[in-house]
CSV table of C-alpha atoms in Angstrom, one decimal:
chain,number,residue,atom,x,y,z
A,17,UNK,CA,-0.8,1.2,14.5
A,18,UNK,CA,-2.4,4.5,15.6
A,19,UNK,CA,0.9,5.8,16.6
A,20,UNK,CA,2.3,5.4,13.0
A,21,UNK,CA,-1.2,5.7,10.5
A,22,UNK,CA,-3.8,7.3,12.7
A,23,UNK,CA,-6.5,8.7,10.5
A,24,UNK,CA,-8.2,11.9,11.8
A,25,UNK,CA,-11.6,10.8,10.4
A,26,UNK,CA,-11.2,8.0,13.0
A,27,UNK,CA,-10.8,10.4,15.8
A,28,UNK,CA,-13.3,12.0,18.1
A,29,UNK,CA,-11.7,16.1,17.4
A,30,UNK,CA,-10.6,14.6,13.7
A,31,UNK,CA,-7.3,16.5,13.0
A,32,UNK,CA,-7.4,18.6,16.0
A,33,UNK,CA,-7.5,15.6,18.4
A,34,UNK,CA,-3.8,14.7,20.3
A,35,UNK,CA,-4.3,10.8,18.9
A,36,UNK,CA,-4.1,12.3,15.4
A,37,UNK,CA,-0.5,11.3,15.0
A,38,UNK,CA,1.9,9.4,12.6
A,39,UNK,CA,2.3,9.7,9.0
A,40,UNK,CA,-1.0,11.0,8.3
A,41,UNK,CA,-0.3,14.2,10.6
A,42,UNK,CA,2.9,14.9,9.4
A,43,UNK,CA,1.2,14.7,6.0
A,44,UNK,CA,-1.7,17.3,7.2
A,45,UNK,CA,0.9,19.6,9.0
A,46,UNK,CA,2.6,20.0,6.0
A,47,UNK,CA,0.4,19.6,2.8
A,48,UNK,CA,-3.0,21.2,4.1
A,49,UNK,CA,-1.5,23.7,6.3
A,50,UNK,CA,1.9,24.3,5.1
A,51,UNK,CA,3.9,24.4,8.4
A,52,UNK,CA,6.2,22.6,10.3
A,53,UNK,CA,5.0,24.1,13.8
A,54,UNK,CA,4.5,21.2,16.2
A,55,UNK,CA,5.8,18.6,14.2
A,56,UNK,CA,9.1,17.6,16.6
A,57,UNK,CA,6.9,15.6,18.7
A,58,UNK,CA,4.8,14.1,16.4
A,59,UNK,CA,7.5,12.6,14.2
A,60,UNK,CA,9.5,11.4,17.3
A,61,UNK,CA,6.2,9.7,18.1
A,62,UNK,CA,6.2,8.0,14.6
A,63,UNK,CA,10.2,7.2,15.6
A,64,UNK,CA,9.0,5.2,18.3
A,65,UNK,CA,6.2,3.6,16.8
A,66,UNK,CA,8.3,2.5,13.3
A,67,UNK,CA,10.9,1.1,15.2
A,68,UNK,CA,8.7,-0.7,17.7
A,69,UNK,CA,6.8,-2.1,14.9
A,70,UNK,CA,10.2,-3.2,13.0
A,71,UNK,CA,11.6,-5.3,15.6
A,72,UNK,CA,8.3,-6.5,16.2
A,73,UNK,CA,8.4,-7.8,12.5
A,74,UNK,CA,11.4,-9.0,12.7
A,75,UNK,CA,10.8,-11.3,15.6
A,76,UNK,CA,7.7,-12.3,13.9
A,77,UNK,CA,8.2,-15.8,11.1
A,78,UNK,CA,5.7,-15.1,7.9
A,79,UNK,CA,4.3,-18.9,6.5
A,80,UNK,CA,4.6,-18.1,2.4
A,81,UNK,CA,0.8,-18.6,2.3
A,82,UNK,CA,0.8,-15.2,4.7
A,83,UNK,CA,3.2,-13.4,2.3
A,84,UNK,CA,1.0,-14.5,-0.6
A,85,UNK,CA,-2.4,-13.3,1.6
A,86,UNK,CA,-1.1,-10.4,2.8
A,87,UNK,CA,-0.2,-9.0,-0.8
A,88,UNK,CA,-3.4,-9.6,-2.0
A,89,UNK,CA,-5.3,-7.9,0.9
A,90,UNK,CA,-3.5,-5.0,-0.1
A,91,UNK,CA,-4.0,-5.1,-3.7
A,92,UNK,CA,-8.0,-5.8,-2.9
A,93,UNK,CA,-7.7,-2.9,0.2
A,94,UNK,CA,-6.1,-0.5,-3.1
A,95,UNK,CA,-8.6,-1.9,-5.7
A,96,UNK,CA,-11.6,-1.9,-3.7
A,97,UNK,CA,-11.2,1.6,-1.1
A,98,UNK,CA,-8.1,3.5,-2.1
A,99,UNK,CA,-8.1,3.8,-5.9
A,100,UNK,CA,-11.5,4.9,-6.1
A,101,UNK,CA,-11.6,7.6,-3.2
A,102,UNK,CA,-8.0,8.8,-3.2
A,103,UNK,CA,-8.2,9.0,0.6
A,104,UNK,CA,-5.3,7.0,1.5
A,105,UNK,CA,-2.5,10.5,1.0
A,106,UNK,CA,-6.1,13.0,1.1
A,107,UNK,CA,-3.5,15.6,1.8
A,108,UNK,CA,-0.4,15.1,-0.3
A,109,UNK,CA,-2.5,12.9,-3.3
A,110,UNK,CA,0.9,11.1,-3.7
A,111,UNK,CA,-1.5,7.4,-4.1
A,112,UNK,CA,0.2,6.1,-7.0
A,113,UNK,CA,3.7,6.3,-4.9
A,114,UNK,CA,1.8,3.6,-2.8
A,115,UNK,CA,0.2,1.9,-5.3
A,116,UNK,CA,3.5,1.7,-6.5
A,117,UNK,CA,5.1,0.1,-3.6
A,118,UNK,CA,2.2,-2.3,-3.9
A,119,UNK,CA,3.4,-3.8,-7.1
A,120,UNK,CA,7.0,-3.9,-6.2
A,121,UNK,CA,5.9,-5.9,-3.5
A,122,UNK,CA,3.4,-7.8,-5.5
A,123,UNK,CA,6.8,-8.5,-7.6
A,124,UNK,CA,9.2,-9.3,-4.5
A,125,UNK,CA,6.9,-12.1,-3.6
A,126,UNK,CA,6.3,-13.4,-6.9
A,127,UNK,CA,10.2,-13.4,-7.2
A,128,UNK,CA,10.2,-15.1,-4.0
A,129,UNK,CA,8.1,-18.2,-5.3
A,130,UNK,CA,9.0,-18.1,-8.8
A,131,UNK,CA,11.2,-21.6,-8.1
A,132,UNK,CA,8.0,-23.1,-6.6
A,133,UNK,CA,5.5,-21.7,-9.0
A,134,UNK,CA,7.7,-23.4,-11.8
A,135,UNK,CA,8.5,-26.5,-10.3
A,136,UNK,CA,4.9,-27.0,-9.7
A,137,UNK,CA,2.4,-24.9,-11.2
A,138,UNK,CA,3.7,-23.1,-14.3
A,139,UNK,CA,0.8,-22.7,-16.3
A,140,UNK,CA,0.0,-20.1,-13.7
A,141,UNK,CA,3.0,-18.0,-13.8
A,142,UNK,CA,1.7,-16.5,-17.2
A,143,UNK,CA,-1.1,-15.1,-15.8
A,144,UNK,CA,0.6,-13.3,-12.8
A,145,UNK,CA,3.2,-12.1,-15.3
A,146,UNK,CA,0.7,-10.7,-17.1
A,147,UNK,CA,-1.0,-9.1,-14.4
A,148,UNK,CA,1.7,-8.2,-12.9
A,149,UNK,CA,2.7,-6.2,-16.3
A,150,UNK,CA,-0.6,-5.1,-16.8
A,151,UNK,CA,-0.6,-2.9,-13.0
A,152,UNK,CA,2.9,-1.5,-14.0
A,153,UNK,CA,2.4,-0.4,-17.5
A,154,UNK,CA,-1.4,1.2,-15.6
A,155,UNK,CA,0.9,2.8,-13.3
A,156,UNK,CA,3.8,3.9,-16.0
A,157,UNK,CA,1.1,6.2,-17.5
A,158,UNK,CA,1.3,8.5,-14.4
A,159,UNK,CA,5.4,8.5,-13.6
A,160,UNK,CA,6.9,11.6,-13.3
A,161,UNK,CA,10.7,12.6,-12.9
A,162,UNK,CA,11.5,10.4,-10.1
A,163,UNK,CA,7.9,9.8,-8.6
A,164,UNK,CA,4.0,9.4,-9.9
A,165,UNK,CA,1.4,12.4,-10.7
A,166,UNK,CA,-0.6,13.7,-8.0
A,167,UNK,CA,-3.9,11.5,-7.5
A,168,UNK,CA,-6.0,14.7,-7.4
A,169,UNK,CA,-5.0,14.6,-11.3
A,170,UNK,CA,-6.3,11.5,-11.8
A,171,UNK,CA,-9.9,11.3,-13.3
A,172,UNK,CA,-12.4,8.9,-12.2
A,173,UNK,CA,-12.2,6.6,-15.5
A,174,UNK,CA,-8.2,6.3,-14.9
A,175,UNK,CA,-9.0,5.7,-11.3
A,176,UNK,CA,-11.4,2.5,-12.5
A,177,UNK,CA,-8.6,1.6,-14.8
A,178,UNK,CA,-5.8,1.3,-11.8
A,179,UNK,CA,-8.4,-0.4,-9.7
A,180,UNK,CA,-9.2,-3.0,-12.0
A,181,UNK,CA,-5.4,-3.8,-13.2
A,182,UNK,CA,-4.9,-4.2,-9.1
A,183,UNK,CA,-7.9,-6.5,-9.0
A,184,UNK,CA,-6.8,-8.4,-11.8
A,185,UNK,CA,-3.6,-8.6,-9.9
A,186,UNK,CA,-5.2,-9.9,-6.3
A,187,UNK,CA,-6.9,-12.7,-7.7
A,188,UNK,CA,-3.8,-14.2,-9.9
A,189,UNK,CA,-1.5,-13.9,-7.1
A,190,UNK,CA,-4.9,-15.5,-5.2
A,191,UNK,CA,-4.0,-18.7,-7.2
A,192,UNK,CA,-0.3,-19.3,-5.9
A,193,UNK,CA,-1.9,-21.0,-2.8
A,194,UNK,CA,-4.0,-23.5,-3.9
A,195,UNK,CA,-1.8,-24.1,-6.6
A,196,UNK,CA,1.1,-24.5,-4.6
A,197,UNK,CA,-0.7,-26.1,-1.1
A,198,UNK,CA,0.3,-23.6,1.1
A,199,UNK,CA,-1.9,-23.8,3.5
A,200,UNK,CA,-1.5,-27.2,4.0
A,201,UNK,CA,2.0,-26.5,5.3
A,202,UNK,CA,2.8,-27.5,8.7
């Protein structure tokens, strides 16, 4: 993971330290200091590393109680650290992007049990409809052209705002497995 999201806060010399690679240095390189010196190695590092990690996935079967799990980390991860702060892009403030790409997962998954959710537990498919609109019309206040506002525009009260719709969201997408049995599956 270092090789693809290494944080220079997590490092020993911080931005100046060789491990401070991936995405996160490519950001730094060019949104705090506005260059593109250096940065051939660094994104053929993140090359490596993406693609390693892809085929890695791909050999890798997700149980649906995983997908579910792993959706809501996220969403609690966004609602609980990166909403508030605005540390995850520190240097480009492009959050919402990702908080985006949260919810379209958020919605791929719920797509993806939709059938099951209402076969067998429909009087919960309300609730993560409405949560699910409820995150999107939050983010819909900041979309711009073909992207999201810069988080460093975002006040603190807005901030609270998109952490609580993405709170709201974890725990009704935290009822599909119980509802459902997942993790009884064998």
């Amino acid at each position: 993971d270092n090789a693809i999201s290494a944080r220079a806060d997590e490092l020993e010399k911080r931005e100046q330290d060789p491990a401070f690679s991936g995405f996160h240095r490519r950001e730094y390189s060019l949104f705090q200091q506005r260059s593109l010196g250096g940065l051939a190695p660094v994104a053929q590092r993140l090359l490596t590393g993406v693609t390693t990690r892809k085929q890695q996935l791909r050999a890798q079967s997700l149980p649906p109680e995983q997908l579910v799990s792993i959706v809501v980390r996220n969403l609690n991860s966004l609602a609980d650290v990166r909403a508030i702060s605005g540390e995850e892009e520190r240097y480009s403030h492009v959050d919402l992007n990702g908080f985006a790409a949260n919810l379209e997962a958020a919605h791929k998954v719920v797509d993806l049990m939709r059938p099951l959710l209402t076969k067998s537990a429909a009087d919960l498919l309300p609730k993560v409809d409405s949560a699910l609109a409820a995150f999107d019309a939050e983010l819909q206040v900041f979309k711009v052209d073909k992207g999201y506002a810069t988080y460093d525009s975002v006040t603190a009260d807005q901030r609270k705002q998109i952490a609580d719709k993405a709170k709201a969201l974890a725990a009704a997408l935290d009822g599909i497995d119980p509802a459902l049995g997942l993790s009884g599956l064998q």
